[in-house]
PDB file of C-alpha atoms in Angstrom:
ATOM      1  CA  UNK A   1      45.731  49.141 114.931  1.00 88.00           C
ATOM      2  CA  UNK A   2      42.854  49.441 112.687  1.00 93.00           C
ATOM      3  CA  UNK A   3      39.271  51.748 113.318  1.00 95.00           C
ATOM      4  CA  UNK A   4      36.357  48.890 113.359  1.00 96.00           C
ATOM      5  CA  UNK A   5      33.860  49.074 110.738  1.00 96.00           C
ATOM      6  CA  UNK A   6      30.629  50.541 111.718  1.00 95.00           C
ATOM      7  CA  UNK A   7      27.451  48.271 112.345  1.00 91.00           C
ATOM      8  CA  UNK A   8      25.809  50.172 109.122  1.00 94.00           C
ATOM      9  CA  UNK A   9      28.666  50.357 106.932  1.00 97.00           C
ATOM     10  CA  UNK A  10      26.360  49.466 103.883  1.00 97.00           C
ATOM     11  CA  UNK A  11      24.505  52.239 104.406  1.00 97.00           C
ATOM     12  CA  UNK A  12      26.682  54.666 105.258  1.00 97.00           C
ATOM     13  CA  UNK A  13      28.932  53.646 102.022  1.00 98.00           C
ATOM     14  CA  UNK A  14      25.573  54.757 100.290  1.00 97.00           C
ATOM     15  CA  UNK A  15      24.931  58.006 101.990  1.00 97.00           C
ATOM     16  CA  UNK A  16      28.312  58.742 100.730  1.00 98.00           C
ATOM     17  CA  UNK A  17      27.977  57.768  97.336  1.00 97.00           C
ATOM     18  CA  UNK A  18      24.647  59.182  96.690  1.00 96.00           C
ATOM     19  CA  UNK A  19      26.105  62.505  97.464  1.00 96.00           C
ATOM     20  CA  UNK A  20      28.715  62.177  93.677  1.00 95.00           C
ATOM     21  CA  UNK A  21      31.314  64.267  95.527  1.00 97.00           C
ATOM     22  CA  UNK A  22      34.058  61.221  95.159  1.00 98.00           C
ATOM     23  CA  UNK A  23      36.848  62.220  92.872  1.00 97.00           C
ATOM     24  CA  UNK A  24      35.404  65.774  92.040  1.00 97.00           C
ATOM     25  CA  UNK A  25      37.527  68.776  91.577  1.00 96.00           C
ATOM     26  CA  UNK A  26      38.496  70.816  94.359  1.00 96.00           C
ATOM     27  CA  UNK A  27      35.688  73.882  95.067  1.00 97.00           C
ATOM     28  CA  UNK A  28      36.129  76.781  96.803  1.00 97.00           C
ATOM     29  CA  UNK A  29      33.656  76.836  99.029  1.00 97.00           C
ATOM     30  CA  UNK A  30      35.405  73.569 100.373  1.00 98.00           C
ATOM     31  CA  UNK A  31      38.270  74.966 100.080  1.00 98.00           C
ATOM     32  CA  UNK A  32      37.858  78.055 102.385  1.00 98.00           C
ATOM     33  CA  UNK A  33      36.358  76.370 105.384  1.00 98.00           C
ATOM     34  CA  UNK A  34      39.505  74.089 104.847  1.00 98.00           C
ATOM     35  CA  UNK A  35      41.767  77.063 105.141  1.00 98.00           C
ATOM     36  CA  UNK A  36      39.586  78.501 107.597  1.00 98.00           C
ATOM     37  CA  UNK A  37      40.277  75.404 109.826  1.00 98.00           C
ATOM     38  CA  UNK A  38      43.762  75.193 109.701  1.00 98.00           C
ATOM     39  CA  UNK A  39      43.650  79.407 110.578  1.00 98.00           C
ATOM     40  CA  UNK A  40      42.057  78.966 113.704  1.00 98.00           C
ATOM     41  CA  UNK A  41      43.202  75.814 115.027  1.00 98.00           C
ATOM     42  CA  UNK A  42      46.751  77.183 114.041  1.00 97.00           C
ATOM     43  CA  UNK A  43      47.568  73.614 112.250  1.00 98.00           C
ATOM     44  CA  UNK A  44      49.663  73.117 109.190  1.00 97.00           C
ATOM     45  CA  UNK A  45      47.561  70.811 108.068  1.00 98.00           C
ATOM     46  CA  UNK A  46      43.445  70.765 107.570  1.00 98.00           C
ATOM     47  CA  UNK A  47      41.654  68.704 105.635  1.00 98.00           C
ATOM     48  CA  UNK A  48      37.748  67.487 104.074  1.00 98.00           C
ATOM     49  CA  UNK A  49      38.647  63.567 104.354  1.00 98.00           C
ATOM     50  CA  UNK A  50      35.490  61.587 102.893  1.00 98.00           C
ATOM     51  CA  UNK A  51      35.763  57.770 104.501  1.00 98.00           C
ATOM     52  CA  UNK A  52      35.462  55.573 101.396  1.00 98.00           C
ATOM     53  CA  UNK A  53      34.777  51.171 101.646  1.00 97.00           C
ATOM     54  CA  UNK A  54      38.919  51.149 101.862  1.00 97.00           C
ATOM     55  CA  UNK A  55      40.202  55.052 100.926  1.00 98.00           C
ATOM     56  CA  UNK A  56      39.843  57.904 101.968  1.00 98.00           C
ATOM     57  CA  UNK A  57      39.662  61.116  99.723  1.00 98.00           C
ATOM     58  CA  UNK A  58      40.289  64.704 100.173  1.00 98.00           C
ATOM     59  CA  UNK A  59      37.625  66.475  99.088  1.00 98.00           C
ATOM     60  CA  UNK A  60      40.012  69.548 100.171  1.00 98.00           C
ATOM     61  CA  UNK A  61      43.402  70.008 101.472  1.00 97.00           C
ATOM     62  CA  UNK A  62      46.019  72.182 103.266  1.00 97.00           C
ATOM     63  CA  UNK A  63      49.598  71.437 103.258  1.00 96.00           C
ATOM     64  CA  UNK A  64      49.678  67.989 101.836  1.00 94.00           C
ATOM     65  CA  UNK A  65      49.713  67.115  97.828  1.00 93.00           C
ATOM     66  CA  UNK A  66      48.867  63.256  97.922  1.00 94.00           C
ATOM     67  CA  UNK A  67      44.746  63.318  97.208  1.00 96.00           C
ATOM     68  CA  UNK A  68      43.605  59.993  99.387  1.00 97.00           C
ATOM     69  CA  UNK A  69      45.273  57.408 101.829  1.00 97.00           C
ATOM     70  CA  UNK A  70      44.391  53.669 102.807  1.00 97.00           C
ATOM     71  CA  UNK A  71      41.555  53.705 104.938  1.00 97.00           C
ATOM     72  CA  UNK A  72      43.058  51.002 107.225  1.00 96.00           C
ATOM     73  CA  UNK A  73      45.802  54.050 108.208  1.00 97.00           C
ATOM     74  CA  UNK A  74      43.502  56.537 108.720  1.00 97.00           C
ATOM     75  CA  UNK A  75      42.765  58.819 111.649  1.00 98.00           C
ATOM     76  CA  UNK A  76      39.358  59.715 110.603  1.00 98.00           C
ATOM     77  CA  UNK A  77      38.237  55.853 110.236  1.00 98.00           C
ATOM     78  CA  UNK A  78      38.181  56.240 114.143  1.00 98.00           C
ATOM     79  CA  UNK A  79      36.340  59.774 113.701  1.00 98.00           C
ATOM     80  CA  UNK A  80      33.898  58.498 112.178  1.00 98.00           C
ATOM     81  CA  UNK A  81      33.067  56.539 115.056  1.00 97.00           C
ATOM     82  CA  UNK A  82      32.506  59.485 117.331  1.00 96.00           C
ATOM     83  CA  UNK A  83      29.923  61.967 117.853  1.00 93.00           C
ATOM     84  CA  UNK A  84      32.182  64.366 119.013  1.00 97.00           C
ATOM     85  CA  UNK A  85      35.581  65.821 117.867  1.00 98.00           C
ATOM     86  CA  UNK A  86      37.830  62.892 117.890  1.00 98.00           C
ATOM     87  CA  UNK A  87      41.071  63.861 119.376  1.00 98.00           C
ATOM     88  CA  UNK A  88      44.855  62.319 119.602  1.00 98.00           C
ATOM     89  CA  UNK A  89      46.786  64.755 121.143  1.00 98.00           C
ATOM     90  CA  UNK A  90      50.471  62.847 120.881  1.00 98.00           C
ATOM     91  CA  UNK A  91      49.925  59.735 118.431  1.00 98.00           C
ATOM     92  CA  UNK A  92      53.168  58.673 118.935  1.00 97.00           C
ATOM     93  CA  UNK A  93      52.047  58.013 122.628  1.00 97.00           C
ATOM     94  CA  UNK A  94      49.057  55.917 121.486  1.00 97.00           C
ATOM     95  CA  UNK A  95      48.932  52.479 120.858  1.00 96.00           C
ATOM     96  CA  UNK A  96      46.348  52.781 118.093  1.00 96.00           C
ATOM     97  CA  UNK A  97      48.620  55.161 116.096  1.00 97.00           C
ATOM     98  CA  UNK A  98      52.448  54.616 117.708  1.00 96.00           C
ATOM     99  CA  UNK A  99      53.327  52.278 114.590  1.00 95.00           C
ATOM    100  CA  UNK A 100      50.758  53.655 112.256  1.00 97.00           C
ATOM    101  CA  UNK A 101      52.937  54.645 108.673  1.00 96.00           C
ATOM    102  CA  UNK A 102      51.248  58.269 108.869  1.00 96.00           C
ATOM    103  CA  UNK A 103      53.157  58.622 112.125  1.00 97.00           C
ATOM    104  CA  UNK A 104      56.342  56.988 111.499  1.00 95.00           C
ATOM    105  CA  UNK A 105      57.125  58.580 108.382  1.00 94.00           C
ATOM    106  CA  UNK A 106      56.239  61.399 106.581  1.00 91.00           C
ATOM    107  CA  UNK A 107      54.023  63.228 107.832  1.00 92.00           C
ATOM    108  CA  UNK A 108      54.784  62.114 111.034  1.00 95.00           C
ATOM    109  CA  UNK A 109      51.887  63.154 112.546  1.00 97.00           C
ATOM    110  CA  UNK A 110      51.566  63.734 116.324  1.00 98.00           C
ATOM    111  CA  UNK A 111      48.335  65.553 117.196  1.00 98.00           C
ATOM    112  CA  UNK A 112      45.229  65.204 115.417  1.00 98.00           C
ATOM    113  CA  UNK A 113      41.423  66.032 115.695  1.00 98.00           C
ATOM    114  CA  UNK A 114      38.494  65.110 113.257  1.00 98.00           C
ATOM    115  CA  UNK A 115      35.070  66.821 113.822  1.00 98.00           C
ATOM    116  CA  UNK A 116      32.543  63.790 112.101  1.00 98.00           C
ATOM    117  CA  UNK A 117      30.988  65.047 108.946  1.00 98.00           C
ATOM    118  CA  UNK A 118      27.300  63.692 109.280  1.00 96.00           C
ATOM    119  CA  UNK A 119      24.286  63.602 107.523  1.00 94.00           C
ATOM    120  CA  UNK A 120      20.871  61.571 107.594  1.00 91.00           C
ATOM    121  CA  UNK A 121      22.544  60.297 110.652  1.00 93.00           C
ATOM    122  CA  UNK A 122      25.915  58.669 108.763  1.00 96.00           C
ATOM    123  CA  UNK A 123      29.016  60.030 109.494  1.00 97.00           C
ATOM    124  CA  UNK A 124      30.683  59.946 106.073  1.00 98.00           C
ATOM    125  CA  UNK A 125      33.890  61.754 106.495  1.00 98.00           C
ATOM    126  CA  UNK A 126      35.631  64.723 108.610  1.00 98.00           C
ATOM    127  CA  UNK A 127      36.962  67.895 109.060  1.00 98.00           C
ATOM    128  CA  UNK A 128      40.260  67.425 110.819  1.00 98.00           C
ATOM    129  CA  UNK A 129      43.364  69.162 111.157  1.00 98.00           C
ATOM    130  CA  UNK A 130      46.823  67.718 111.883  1.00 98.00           C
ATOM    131  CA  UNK A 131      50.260  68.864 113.239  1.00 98.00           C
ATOM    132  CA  UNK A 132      53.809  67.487 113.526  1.00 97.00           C
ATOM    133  CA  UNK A 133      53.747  68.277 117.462  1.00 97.00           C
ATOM    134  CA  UNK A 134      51.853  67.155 120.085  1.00 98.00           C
ATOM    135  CA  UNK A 135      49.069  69.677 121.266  1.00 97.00           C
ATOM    136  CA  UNK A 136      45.878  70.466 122.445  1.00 96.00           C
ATOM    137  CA  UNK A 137      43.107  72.374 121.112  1.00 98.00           C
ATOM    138  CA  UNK A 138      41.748  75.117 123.878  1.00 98.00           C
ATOM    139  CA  UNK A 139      37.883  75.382 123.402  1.00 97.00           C
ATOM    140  CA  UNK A 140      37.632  77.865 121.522  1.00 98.00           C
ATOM    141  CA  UNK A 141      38.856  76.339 118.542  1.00 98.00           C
ATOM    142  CA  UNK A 142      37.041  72.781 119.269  1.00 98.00           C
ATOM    143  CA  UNK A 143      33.850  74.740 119.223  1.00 98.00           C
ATOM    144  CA  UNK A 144      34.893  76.655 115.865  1.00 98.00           C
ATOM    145  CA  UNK A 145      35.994  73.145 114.239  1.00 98.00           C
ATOM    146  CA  UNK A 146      32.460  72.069 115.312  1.00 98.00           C
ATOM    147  CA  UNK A 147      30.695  75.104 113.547  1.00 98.00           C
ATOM    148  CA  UNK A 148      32.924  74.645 110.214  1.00 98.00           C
ATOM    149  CA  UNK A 149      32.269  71.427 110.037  1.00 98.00           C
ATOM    150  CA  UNK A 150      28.262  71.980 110.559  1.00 97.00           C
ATOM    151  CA  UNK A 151      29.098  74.470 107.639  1.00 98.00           C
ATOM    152  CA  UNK A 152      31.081  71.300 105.037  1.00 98.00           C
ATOM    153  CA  UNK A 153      28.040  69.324 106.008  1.00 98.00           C
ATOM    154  CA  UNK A 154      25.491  72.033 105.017  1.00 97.00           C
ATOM    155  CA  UNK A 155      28.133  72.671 101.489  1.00 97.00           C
ATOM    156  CA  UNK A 156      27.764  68.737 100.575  1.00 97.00           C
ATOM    157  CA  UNK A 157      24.201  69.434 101.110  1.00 97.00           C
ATOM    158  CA  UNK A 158      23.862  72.045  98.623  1.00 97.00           C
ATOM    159  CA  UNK A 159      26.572  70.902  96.218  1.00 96.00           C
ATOM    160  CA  UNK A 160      24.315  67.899  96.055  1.00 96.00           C
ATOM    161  CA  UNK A 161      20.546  69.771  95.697  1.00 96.00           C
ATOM    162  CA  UNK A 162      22.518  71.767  92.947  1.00 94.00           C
ATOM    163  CA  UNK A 163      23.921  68.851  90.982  1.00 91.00           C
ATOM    164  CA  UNK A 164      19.998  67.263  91.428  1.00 89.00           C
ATOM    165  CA  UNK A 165      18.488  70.076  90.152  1.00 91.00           C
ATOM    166  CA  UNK A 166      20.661  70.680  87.179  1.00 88.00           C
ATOM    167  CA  UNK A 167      19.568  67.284  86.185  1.00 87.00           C
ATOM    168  CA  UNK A 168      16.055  67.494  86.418  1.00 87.00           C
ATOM    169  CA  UNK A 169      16.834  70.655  84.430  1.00 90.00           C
ATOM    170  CA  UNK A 170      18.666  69.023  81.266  1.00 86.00           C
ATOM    171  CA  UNK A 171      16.039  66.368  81.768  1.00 87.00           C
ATOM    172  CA  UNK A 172      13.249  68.724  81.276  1.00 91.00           C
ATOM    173  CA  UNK A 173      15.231  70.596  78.475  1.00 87.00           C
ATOM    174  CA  UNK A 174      15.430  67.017  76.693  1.00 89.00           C
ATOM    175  CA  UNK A 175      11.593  66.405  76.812  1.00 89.00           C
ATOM    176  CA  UNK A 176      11.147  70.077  75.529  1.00 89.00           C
ATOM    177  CA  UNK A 177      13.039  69.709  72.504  1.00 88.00           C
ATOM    178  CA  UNK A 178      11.753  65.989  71.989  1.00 88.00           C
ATOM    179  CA  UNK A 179       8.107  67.383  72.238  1.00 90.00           C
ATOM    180  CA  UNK A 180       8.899  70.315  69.865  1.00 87.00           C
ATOM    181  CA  UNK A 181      10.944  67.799  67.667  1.00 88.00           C
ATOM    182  CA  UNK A 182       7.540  65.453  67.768  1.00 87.00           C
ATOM    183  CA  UNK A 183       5.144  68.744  67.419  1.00 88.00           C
ATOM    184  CA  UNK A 184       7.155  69.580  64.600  1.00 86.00           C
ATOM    185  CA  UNK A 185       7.006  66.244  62.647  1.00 84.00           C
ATOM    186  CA  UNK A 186       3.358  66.012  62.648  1.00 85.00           C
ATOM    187  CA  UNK A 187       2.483  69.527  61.485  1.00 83.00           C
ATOM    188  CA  UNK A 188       5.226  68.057  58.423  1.00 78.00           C
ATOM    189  CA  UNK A 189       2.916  64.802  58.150  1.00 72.00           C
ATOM    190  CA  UNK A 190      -0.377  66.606  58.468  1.00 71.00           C
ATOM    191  CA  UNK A 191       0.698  68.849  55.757  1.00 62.00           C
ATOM    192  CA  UNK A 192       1.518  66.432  53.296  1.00 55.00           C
ATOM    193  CA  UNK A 193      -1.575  64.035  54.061  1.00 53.00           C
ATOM    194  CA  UNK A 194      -4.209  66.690  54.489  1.00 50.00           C
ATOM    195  CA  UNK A 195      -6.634  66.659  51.795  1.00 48.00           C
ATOM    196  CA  UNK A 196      -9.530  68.974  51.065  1.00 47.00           C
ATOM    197  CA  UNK A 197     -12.659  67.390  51.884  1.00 52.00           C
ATOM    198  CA  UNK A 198     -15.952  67.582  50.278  1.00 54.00           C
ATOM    199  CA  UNK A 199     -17.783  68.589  47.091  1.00 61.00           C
ATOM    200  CA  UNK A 200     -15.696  71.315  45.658  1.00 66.00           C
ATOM    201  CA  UNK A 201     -17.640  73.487  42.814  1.00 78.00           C
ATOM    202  CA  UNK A 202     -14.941  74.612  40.545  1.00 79.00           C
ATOM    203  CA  UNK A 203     -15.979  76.458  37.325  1.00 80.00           C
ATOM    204  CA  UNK A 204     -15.509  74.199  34.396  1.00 74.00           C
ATOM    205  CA  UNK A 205     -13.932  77.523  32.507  1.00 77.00           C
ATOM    206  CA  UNK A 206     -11.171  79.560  34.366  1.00 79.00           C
ATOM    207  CA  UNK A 207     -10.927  76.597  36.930  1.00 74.00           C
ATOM    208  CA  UNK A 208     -12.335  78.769  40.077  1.00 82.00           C
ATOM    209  CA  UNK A 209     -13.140  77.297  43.149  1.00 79.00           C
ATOM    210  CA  UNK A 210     -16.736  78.677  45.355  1.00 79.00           C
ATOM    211  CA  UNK A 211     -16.270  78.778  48.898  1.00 73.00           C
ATOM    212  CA  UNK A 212     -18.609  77.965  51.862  1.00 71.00           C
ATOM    213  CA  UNK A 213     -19.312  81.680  51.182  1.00 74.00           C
ATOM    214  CA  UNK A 214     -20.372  81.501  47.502  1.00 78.00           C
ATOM    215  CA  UNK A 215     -16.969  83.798  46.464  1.00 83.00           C
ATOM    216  CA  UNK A 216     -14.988  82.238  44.157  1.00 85.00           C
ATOM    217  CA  UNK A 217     -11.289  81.857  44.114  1.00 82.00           C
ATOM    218  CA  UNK A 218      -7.894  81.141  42.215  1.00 83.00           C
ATOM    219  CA  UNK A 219      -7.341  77.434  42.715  1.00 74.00           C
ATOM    220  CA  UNK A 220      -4.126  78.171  44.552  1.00 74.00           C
ATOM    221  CA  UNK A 221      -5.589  80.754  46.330  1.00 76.00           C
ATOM    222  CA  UNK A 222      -8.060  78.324  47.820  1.00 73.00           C
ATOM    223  CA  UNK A 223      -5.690  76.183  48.508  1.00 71.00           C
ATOM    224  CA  UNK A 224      -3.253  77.884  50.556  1.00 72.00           C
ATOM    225  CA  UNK A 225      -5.997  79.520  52.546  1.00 72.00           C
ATOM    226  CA  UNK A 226      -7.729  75.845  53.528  1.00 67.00           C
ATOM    227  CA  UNK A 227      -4.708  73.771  54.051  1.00 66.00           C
ATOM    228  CA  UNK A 228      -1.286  73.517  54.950  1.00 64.00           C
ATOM    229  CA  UNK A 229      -0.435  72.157  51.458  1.00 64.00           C
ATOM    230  CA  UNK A 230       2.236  74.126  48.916  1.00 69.00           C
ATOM    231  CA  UNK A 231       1.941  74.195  45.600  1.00 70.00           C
ATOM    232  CA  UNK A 232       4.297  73.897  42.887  1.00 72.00           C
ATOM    233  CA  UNK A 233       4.557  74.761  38.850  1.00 70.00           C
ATOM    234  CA  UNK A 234       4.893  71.728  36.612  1.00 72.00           C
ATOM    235  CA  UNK A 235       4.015  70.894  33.108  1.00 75.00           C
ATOM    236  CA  UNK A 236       2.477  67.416  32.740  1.00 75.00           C
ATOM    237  CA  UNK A 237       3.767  65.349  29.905  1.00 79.00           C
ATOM    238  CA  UNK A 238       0.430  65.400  27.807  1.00 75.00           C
ATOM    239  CA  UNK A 239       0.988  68.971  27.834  1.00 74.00           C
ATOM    240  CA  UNK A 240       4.611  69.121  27.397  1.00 70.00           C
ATOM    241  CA  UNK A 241       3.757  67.215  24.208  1.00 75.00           C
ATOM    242  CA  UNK A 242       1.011  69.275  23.118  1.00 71.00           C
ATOM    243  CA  UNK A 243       3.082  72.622  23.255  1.00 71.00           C
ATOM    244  CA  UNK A 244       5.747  70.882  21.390  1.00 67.00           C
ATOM    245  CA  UNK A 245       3.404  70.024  18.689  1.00 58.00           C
TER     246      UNK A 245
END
């Protein structure tokens, strides 16, 4: 049997997705409340199971290697439905799961329970855990899966402000060095095109320039100290001819 599709798939596919945590590599903050899971509830297998449009992925994982599953064989497609810890406590015994493949063969599952992972009121995934025998949890350890899933949620929460803000951080660092880049360009263009302005009196002798302040000065002198302007030595060619003479 397969989990129906809830009334606001579309946006709950986007909830998910908006969150970039599909096909990351494992963390170990994940990874810990994972292992903390399958500790407590005494479960060989514990997993962070994101519920995909027709996968679903393992953000983290105890005790199993394979990294997603269909979605139309998946336990937490019916978690995901619930509000509370979804629990099968023999699957083989239940007609939604007695010929399900996850049951029949390996990993033959028989118990299961799936606290719903939920944000901005979506359920996108679970924290479940998983065992070859049929069981029960006592309350204790529903009440703890409850809490460490509260805790995934608040981890997808900050994995996601984190990734956000590194962004806005390279973004910023990429205006920065396109406005020093641009700063940088005009000084070079206003140093080339600036021009001294004015009457300049320059003595018709040793060449001299007289500033606003009647002192007179070297003509490179002058130069340097009103504008941005370098000068270089060069012999024109009426003089290059005139010292060859």
């Amino acid at each position: 049997m397969i989990a129906a599709i809830p009334a606001d798939e579309t946006t709950r596919i986007a909830t998910l997705r908006g969150y970039e945590i599909l096909d990351t590599e494992p963390e170990t903050a994940f990874d810990d409340l994972t292992l903390l899971a399958s500790q407590i509830c005494e479960t060989p297998f514990a997993l962070i199971s994101l519920v995909d449009t027709d996968r679903q992925w393992f953000k983290s994982k105890i005790g199993i290697t394979q990294s997603e599953t269909p979605r139309d064989v998946a336990f937490c497609s019916w978690a995901i439905l619930e509000r509370d810890v979804f629990v099968v406590p023999d699957a083989s015994r239940d007609e939604r799961f007695s010929e399900n493949p996850l049951v029949m063969l390996d990993p033959k599952i028989r118990f299961y329970a799936g606290a719903p992972l939920t944000t901005h009121g979506q359920a996108i995934g679970t924290l479940c855990v998983t065992d070859r025998i049929p069981r029960q949890l006592s309350p204790e350890q529903l009440q703890a899966l409850r809490i460490l899933s509260r805790q995934v949620q608040t981890q997808i929460e900050l994995r996601h402000n984190l990734t956000r803000l590194k962004k806005a951080l390279a973004a910023r660092d990429r205006a920065e060095a396109e406005r020093d880049r641009t700063i940088a360009e005009l000084r070079a263009t206003l140093g080339k095109i600036r021009t001294l302005e004015g009457l300049l009196p320059i003595c018709l002798s040793c060449k001299k320039i007289q500033d606003d302040g009647g002192k007179w000065e070297p003509f490179e002198r002058y130069v340097r100290t009103h504008s941005e302007a370098k000068i270089s030595h060069k012999i024109c060619p009426d003089c290059a001819s005139a010292i060859s003479v």
